[in-house]
């Protein structure tokens, strides 16, 4: 639940930022002149791109949450509580790599199972590879709905 409130707070801060940025863009456009209008249009594009990005991230978050709830109801959520941890709280690298290898085998055996991709995404995250974790989660979303 804490992650949800953090996401809401960050989104609210971004909305304030986008509104202020759009206001400045409108002022530049109203100032007239080629440079003012050009800069105003360019600055106005930034909040539009930002809004699109935030909406896409929220949609992905909702889909991931939906898949996690389905997986939890089936009793298939990945459990890393038994893995050894460093003093920082992160999973020990060797243990994370070993756990990752098991998840990878599951995906190789069932490449069309969204559950396996979800668990692989979690394994990538535990191993510290956020980019591949996002790719695997996109695949889970694609397969699982």
Backbone as a chain_set.jsonl record, in Angstrom:
{"seq": "XXXXXXXXXXXXXXXXXXXXXXXXXXXXXXXXXXXXXXXXXXXXXXXXXXXXXXXXXXXXXXXXXXXXXXXXXXXXXXXXXXXXXXXXXXXXXXXXXXXXXXXXXXXXXXXXXXXXXXXXXXXXXXXXXXXXXXXXXXXXXXXXX", "coords": {"N": [[0.822, -1.19, 0.0], [2.032, 1.14, 0.645], [3.638, 1.694, -1.557], [1.723, 2.394, -3.439], [0.726, 4.83, -2.393], [3.027, 6.337, -2.537], [3.387, 6.421, -5.305], [1.091, 7.859, -5.985], [1.604, 10.317, -4.722], [3.938, 11.126, -6.081], [2.923, 11.31, -8.668], [1.07, 13.379, -8.318], [2.844, 15.478, -7.744], [4.165, 15.6, -10.192], [2.025, 16.378, -11.832], [1.532, 18.972, -10.883], [3.963, 20.122, -11.626], [3.807, 19.794, -14.437], [1.606, 21.444, -15.017], [2.607, 23.961, -14.258], [4.731, 24.131, -16.063], [3.35, 24.061, -18.508], [1.947, 26.435, -18.256], [4.02, 28.315, -18.428], [4.786, 27.788, -21.027], [2.548, 28.653, -22.471], [2.662, 31.381, -21.869], [5.034, 32.053, -23.21], [4.243, 31.594, -25.844], [2.211, 33.484, -26.102], [3.723, 35.767, -25.916], [4.653, 36.128, -28.408], [6.379, 36.485, -31.577], [8.878, 34.752, -33.468], [10.823, 33.231, -32.111], [9.785, 33.146, -29.465], [7.279, 31.876, -29.844], [8.166, 29.487, -30.988], [9.788, 28.4, -28.915], [7.8, 28.249, -26.957], [5.999, 26.351, -28.035], [7.711, 24.134, -28.103], [8.284, 23.836, -25.358], [5.717, 23.332, -24.451], [5.302, 20.841, -25.492], [6.702, 19.164, -23.801], [5.239, 18.752, -21.255], [3.071, 17.378, -22.364], [4.21, 15.03, -23.392], [5.144, 14.05, -20.97], [2.728, 13.611, -19.551], [1.597, 11.596, -21.126], [3.516, 9.57, -20.667], [3.248, 9.157, -17.88], [0.595, 8.228, -17.755], [0.817, 5.821, -19.204], [2.57, 4.419, -17.509], [1.003, 4.178, -15.181], [-1.087, 2.614, -16.209], [0.326, 0.244, -16.792], [1.138, -0.415, -14.19], [-1.34, -0.942, -12.974], [-2.157, -3.17, -14.455], [-0.112, -4.982, -13.789], [-0.554, -5.211, -11.054], [-3.057, -6.404, -11.094], [-2.41, -8.884, -12.284], [-0.696, -9.848, -10.291], [-2.466, -10.176, -8.158], [-4.099, -12.189, -9.195], [-2.232, -14.256, -9.399], [-1.523, -14.518, -6.733], [-3.959, -15.423, -5.662], [-3.985, -17.91, -6.791], [-1.957, -19.039, -5.442], [0.634, -18.802, -6.356], [2.566, -16.799, -6.172], [5.881, -15.482, -6.354], [8.299, -16.43, -3.91], [10.723, -15.09, -2.018], [11.572, -15.067, 0.519], [13.058, -16.961, 1.867], [15.612, -16.767, 0.908], [19.098, -16.089, 1.369], [20.286, -13.0, 2.761], [22.062, -9.899, 2.334], [23.68, -7.594, 4.647], [22.522, -5.168, 3.92], [19.981, -5.819, 3.189], [19.364, -6.629, 0.683], [19.023, -9.432, -1.528], [21.389, -12.064, -1.388], [23.885, -12.216, -3.864], [24.787, -14.624, -5.184], [22.81, -16.438, -4.365], [20.591, -15.18, -5.477], [21.199, -15.41, -8.197], [21.113, -18.193, -8.501], [18.438, -18.721, -7.855], [17.255, -17.262, -9.88], [18.042, -18.782, -12.116], [16.451, -21.066, -11.833], [13.912, -19.964, -12.273], [14.184, -19.138, -14.884], [14.386, -21.559, -16.246], [11.782, -22.469, -15.905], [10.379, -20.678, -17.562], [11.48, -21.376, -20.02], [10.458, -23.93, -20.28], [7.732, -23.45, -20.337], [6.894, -21.301, -22.352], [4.652, -19.788, -23.027], [3.241, -19.229, -20.789], [1.979, -16.888, -18.678], [2.366, -16.724, -15.973], [4.858, -17.868, -15.463], [6.485, -16.001, -16.734], [5.941, -13.771, -15.175], [7.048, -14.559, -12.723], [9.687, -14.802, -13.595], [10.264, -12.154, -14.19], [10.234, -11.111, -11.628], [12.411, -12.501, -10.628], [14.5, -11.443, -12.179], [14.402, -8.854, -11.143], [15.114, -9.297, -8.46], [17.688, -10.156, -8.914], [18.782, -7.81, -9.677], [18.581, -6.748, -12.221], [16.971, -4.528, -13.664], [16.05, -3.609, -16.17], [15.675, -5.922, -17.788], [13.827, -7.103, -16.144], [11.606, -5.447, -16.472], [11.089, -5.941, -19.193], [10.43, -8.694, -19.133], [8.171, -8.559, -17.529], [6.487, -7.078, -19.165], [6.023, -9.008, -21.115], [4.67, -10.894, -19.577], [2.359, -9.427, -19.016], [1.377, -9.139, -21.609], [0.755, -11.808, -22.225], [-0.932, -12.54, -20.138], [-2.946, -10.742, -19.883]], "CA": [[0.0, 0.0, 0.0], [2.931, 2.289, 0.69], [4.06, 1.987, -2.935], [0.616, 3.086, -4.1], [0.696, 6.219, -1.926], [4.214, 6.993, -3.098], [3.087, 6.678, -6.715], [0.097, 8.938, -6.036], [2.281, 11.571, -4.364], [4.822, 11.504, -7.188], [2.075, 11.721, -9.792], [0.545, 14.706, -7.982], [3.945, 16.432, -7.925], [4.362, 15.753, -11.638], [0.908, 17.15, -12.378], [1.811, 20.372, -10.553], [5.081, 20.529, -12.49], [3.32, 19.897, -15.817], [0.748, 22.627, -15.103], [3.49, 25.134, -14.246], [5.473, 24.146, -17.324], [2.406, 24.434, -19.564], [1.673, 27.863, -18.071], [5.168, 29.043, -18.998], [4.742, 27.611, -22.48], [1.501, 29.547, -22.977], [3.195, 32.745, -21.775], [5.996, 32.221, -24.304], [3.49, 31.675, -27.104], [1.509, 34.772, -26.088], [4.706, 36.838, -26.103], [4.775, 36.305, -29.845], [7.697, 36.369, -32.189], [9.235, 33.408, -33.932], [11.54, 32.534, -31.051], [8.861, 32.912, -28.356], [6.301, 30.845, -30.233], [8.897, 28.223, -31.162], [10.112, 27.882, -27.586], [6.546, 27.923, -26.279], [5.504, 25.078, -28.573], [8.638, 23.091, -27.649], [8.078, 23.648, -23.92], [4.386, 22.738, -24.295], [5.395, 19.42, -25.842], [7.244, 18.407, -22.667], [4.194, 18.211, -20.373], [2.241, 16.407, -23.093], [4.964, 13.769, -23.376], [5.143, 13.606, -19.582], [1.399, 13.074, -19.219], [1.49, 10.302, -21.817], [4.379, 8.618, -19.968], [2.644, 8.845, -16.58], [-0.589, 7.407, -18.006], [1.286, 4.483, -19.586], [3.115, 3.767, -16.316], [-0.124, 3.815, -14.322], [-1.769, 1.475, -16.831], [1.15, -0.943, -16.551], [1.055, -0.737, -12.766], [-2.65, -1.55, -12.719], [-2.134, -4.514, -15.043], [0.786, -5.815, -12.982], [-1.252, -5.468, -9.799], [-4.12, -7.373, -11.401], [-1.77, -10.188, -12.449], [-0.187, -10.28, -8.985], [-3.608, -10.658, -7.368], [-4.489, -13.491, -9.758], [-1.199, -15.221, -9.037], [-1.65, -14.73, -5.284], [-5.142, -16.242, -5.45], [-3.619, -19.266, -7.205], [-0.863, -19.502, -4.586], [1.845, -18.916, -7.162], [3.466, -15.647, -6.088], [7.259, -15.862, -6.03], [8.653, -16.229, -2.511], [12.168, -14.973, -1.834], [11.824, -14.862, 1.949], [14.037, -17.933, 2.347], [16.935, -16.532, 0.33], [19.992, -15.337, 2.267], [20.366, -11.579, 2.45], [23.201, -9.111, 2.799], [23.274, -6.654, 5.71], [21.704, -4.088, 3.347], [18.629, -6.312, 2.977], [19.267, -7.201, -0.666], [19.292, -10.87, -1.607], [22.762, -12.414, -1.727], [24.019, -12.303, -5.323], [24.848, -16.024, -5.624], [21.486, -17.02, -4.15], [19.693, -14.567, -6.474], [21.51, -16.014, -9.497], [20.622, -19.575, -8.487], [16.979, -18.647, -7.897], [16.942, -16.795, -11.221], [18.212, -19.9, -13.055], [15.252, -21.917, -11.732], [12.79, -19.263, -12.906], [14.46, -19.134, -16.322], [14.029, -22.898, -16.733], [10.321, -22.514, -15.947], [9.949, -19.96, -18.764], [11.887, -22.179, -21.183], [9.55, -25.077, -20.368], [6.373, -22.959, -20.607], [7.08, -19.936, -22.841], [3.385, -19.085, -23.214], [2.594, -19.103, -19.482], [2.248, -15.569, -18.11], [2.823, -16.892, -14.596], [6.307, -18.098, -15.514], [7.106, -14.713, -17.089], [5.816, -12.905, -13.997], [8.073, -14.99, -11.768], [10.99, -14.469, -14.166], [10.442, -10.711, -13.994], [10.598, -10.942, -10.214], [13.773, -13.022, -10.477], [15.388, -10.401, -12.728], [14.422, -7.748, -10.19], [15.908, -9.732, -7.305], [19.081, -10.215, -9.365], [19.241, -6.442, -9.902], [18.51, -6.384, -13.637], [15.657, -3.883, -13.784], [15.649, -3.523, -17.571], [15.118, -7.218, -18.204], [12.628, -7.336, -15.327], [10.502, -4.753, -17.15], [10.784, -6.675, -20.436], [9.74, -9.941, -18.781], [6.835, -8.215, -17.029], [5.676, -6.728, -20.349], [5.636, -10.273, -21.726], [3.629, -11.465, -18.695], [1.14, -8.64, -19.255], [0.906, -9.493, -22.961], [0.185, -13.156, -22.208], [-1.925, -12.732, -19.085], [-4.071, -9.834, -19.981]], "C": [[0.868, 1.256, 0.0], [3.386, 2.694, -0.715], [2.976, 2.744, -3.685], [0.582, 4.557, -3.69], [1.904, 7.002, -2.429], [3.968, 7.351, -4.557], [2.08, 7.815, -6.864], [0.752, 10.279, -5.744], [3.195, 12.046, -5.496], [4.027, 11.965, -8.403], [1.498, 13.108, -9.542], [1.622, 15.772, -8.173], [4.212, 16.669, -9.405], [3.256, 16.576, -12.276], [1.117, 18.642, -12.099], [2.915, 20.906, -11.463], [4.607, 20.729, -13.928], [2.447, 21.132, -15.999], [1.602, 23.892, -15.131], [4.266, 25.266, -15.552], [4.571, 24.566, -18.482], [2.062, 25.918, -19.473], [2.798, 28.702, -18.678], [5.17, 28.937, -20.52], [3.712, 28.553, -23.098], [1.978, 30.995, -22.938], [4.201, 33.032, -22.898], [5.274, 32.385, -25.644], [2.78, 33.03, -27.194], [2.465, 35.942, -26.295], [4.927, 37.111, -27.582], [6.207, 36.205, -30.327], [8.009, 34.92, -32.518], [9.888, 32.606, -32.815], [10.605, 32.191, -29.893], [7.867, 31.815, -28.654], [6.985, 29.494, -30.377], [9.252, 27.585, -29.83], [8.852, 27.463, -26.837], [5.983, 26.591, -26.727], [6.391, 23.927, -28.091], [8.437, 22.796, -26.163], [6.719, 23.003, -23.651], [4.412, 21.242, -24.618], [5.87, 18.58, -24.652], [6.166, 17.908, -21.709], [3.295, 17.195, -21.074], [2.916, 15.038, -23.126], [4.964, 13.195, -21.964], [3.815, 12.994, -19.161], [1.214, 11.712, -19.869], [2.291, 9.243, -21.063], [3.767, 8.202, -18.626], [1.426, 7.942, -16.762], [-0.181, 5.979, -18.358], [1.815, 3.733, -18.364], [2.008, 3.346, -15.348], [-0.892, 2.62, -14.893], [-0.993, 0.185, -16.606], [1.08, -1.374, -15.094], [-0.253, -1.421, -12.407], [-2.693, -2.971, -13.263], [-1.263, -5.46, -14.229], [0.116, -6.172, -11.667], [-2.348, -6.513, -9.998], [-3.541, -8.78, -11.559], [-1.258, -10.725, -11.113], [-1.315, -10.826, -8.113], [-4.087, -12.016, -7.867], [-3.51, -14.571, -9.322], [-1.257, -15.537, -7.541], [-2.842, -15.632, -4.974], [-4.875, -17.702, -5.819], [-2.517, -19.853, -6.325], [0.464, -19.595, -5.307], [2.775, -17.722, -7.132], [4.88, -16.108, -5.739], [7.587, -15.513, -4.574], [10.172, -16.231, -2.37], [12.532, -14.836, -0.36], [12.891, -15.815, 2.491], [15.442, -17.723, 1.81], [17.805, -15.738, 1.299], [20.143, -13.896, 1.796], [21.647, -10.966, 3.0], [22.735, -8.214, 3.938], [22.389, -5.517, 5.194], [20.258, -4.503, 3.14], [18.43, -6.904, 1.592], [19.613, -8.681, -0.614], [20.742, -11.075, -2.025], [22.862, -12.723, -3.222], [24.03, -13.752, -5.827], [23.488, -16.708, -5.475], [20.488, -16.48, -5.175], [19.933, -15.187, -7.843], [20.979, -17.445, -9.59], [19.094, -19.604, -8.596], [16.514, -18.202, -9.283], [17.007, -17.943, -12.225], [16.997, -20.826, -13.017], [14.055, -21.267, -12.418], [12.944, -19.26, -14.424], [14.079, -20.469, -16.951], [12.516, -23.016, -16.863], [9.792, -21.824, -17.2], [10.305, -20.76, -20.016], [10.964, -23.37, -21.376], [8.128, -24.651, -20.736], [6.43, -21.517, -21.113], [5.791, -19.145, -23.042], [2.616, -18.897, -21.907], [2.96, -17.762, -18.855], [2.782, -15.663, -16.685], [4.343, -17.072, -14.537], [7.035, -16.795, -15.835], [7.039, -13.738, -15.913], [6.897, -13.258, -12.981], [9.48, -14.698, -12.28], [11.274, -12.972, -13.999], [10.855, -10.429, -12.554], [12.034, -11.421, -9.973], [14.796, -12.033, -11.028], [15.516, -9.245, -11.734], [15.282, -8.091, -8.975], [17.395, -9.776, -7.668], [19.639, -8.832, -9.688], [19.204, -5.981, -11.343], [17.128, -5.811, -13.937], [15.158, -3.817, -15.23], [15.012, -4.816, -18.06], [13.884, -7.579, -17.388], [11.423, -6.673, -15.992], [10.106, -5.482, -18.43], [10.0, -7.946, -20.141], [8.325, -9.646, -18.286], [5.933, -7.783, -18.177], [5.175, -7.987, -21.039], [4.544, -10.94, -20.894], [2.306, -10.744, -18.914], [0.526, -9.013, -20.605], [0.197, -10.845, -22.953], [-0.993, -13.304, -21.235], [-3.08, -11.765, -19.092], [-3.877, -8.56, -19.264]], "O": [[0.499, 2.289, -0.56], [3.505, 3.88, -1.022], [3.275, 3.637, -4.479], [0.426, 5.434, -4.54], [1.803, 8.196, -2.712], [4.298, 8.453, -4.996], [2.203, 8.64, -7.769], [0.49, 11.265, -6.433], [3.218, 13.232, -5.824], [4.423, 12.91, -9.086], [1.441, 13.928, -10.459], [1.345, 16.848, -8.703], [4.456, 17.8, -9.825], [3.519, 17.385, -13.165], [0.904, 19.476, -12.979], [2.809, 22.008, -12.001], [4.963, 21.719, -14.568], [2.535, 21.802, -17.028], [1.354, 24.793, -15.933], [4.438, 26.365, -16.079], [4.986, 25.342, -19.343], [1.904, 26.583, -20.496], [2.538, 29.689, -19.366], [5.516, 29.893, -21.214], [3.973, 29.176, -24.127], [1.726, 31.756, -23.872], [4.213, 34.125, -23.464], [5.656, 33.216, -26.469], [2.758, 33.648, -28.258], [2.062, 36.992, -26.795], [5.342, 38.206, -27.961], [7.119, 35.88, -29.567], [7.468, 33.993, -31.916], [9.549, 31.443, -32.597], [10.629, 31.066, -29.393], [7.634, 30.93, -27.83], [6.452, 28.474, -29.94], [9.05, 26.388, -29.63], [8.842, 26.435, -26.159], [5.539, 25.79, -25.904], [5.887, 22.868, -27.715], [8.423, 21.634, -25.757], [6.587, 22.21, -22.719], [3.623, 20.473, -24.069], [5.483, 17.42, -24.514], [6.175, 16.724, -21.37], [2.811, 16.256, -20.442], [2.268, 14.013, -22.913], [4.803, 11.988, -21.784], [3.79, 11.966, -18.485], [0.727, 10.779, -19.232], [1.798, 8.137, -20.842], [3.772, 7.019, -18.283], [1.245, 6.991, -16.002], [-0.778, 5.026, -17.858], [1.541, 2.544, -18.2], [2.079, 2.266, -14.761], [-1.297, 1.725, -14.153], [-1.576, -0.845, -16.269], [0.975, -2.564, -14.798], [-0.269, -2.371, -11.625], [-3.209, -3.875, -12.605], [-1.634, -6.612, -14.006], [0.207, -7.312, -11.213], [-2.534, -7.398, -9.162], [-4.097, -9.748, -11.041], [-1.373, -11.919, -10.836], [-1.138, -11.823, -7.412], [-4.439, -12.889, -7.073], [-3.913, -15.664, -8.926], [-1.063, -16.683, -7.134], [-2.746, -16.511, -4.117], [-5.46, -18.615, -5.238], [-2.182, -21.031, -6.449], [1.33, -20.379, -4.917], [3.678, -17.621, -7.963], [5.059, -17.016, -4.928], [7.21, -14.454, -4.073], [10.822, -17.255, -2.58], [13.676, -14.525, -0.029], [13.556, -15.499, 3.477], [16.369, -18.427, 2.212], [17.322, -14.827, 1.972], [20.13, -13.61, 0.599], [22.227, -11.438, 3.978], [21.534, -8.084, 4.175], [21.592, -4.963, 5.951], [19.392, -3.651, 2.938], [17.445, -7.601, 1.348], [20.391, -9.124, 0.23], [21.262, -10.37, -2.89], [22.007, -13.417, -3.773], [23.345, -14.068, -6.8], [23.066, -17.463, -6.351], [19.646, -17.221, -5.681], [18.982, -15.462, -8.575], [20.46, -17.857, -10.627], [18.531, -20.41, -9.337], [15.512, -18.696, -9.799], [16.136, -18.069, -13.086], [16.562, -21.317, -14.059], [13.27, -21.951, -13.073], [11.962, -19.366, -15.158], [13.52, -20.513, -18.048], [12.02, -23.599, -17.827], [8.861, -22.321, -17.834], [9.521, -20.816, -20.964], [10.71, -23.78, -22.509], [7.401, -25.41, -21.377], [6.055, -20.598, -20.385], [5.848, -17.927, -23.213], [1.468, -18.454, -21.92], [4.125, -17.524, -18.535], [3.547, -14.808, -16.238], [5.019, -16.504, -13.678], [8.09, -16.519, -15.265], [7.973, -12.969, -15.686], [7.575, -12.38, -12.447], [10.372, -14.381, -11.493], [12.402, -12.581, -13.7], [11.73, -9.599, -12.303], [12.777, -10.812, -9.203], [15.84, -11.81, -10.415], [16.61, -8.725, -11.514], [16.08, -7.272, -8.518], [18.253, -9.473, -6.839], [20.835, -8.691, -9.944], [19.744, -4.922, -11.661], [16.235, -6.518, -14.402], [13.96, -3.958, -15.476], [13.943, -4.802, -18.671], [12.996, -8.279, -17.876], [10.346, -7.265, -16.067], [8.919, -5.625, -18.72], [9.017, -8.244, -20.82], [7.39, -10.389, -18.586], [4.74, -8.086, -18.17], [4.034, -8.034, -21.499], [3.593, -11.491, -21.449], [1.254, -11.379, -18.99], [-0.688, -9.181, -20.723], [-0.839, -11.011, -23.598], [-1.919, -14.08, -21.47], [-4.071, -11.952, -18.387], [-4.762, -7.705, -19.273]]}, "num_chains": 1, "name": "protein.A"}
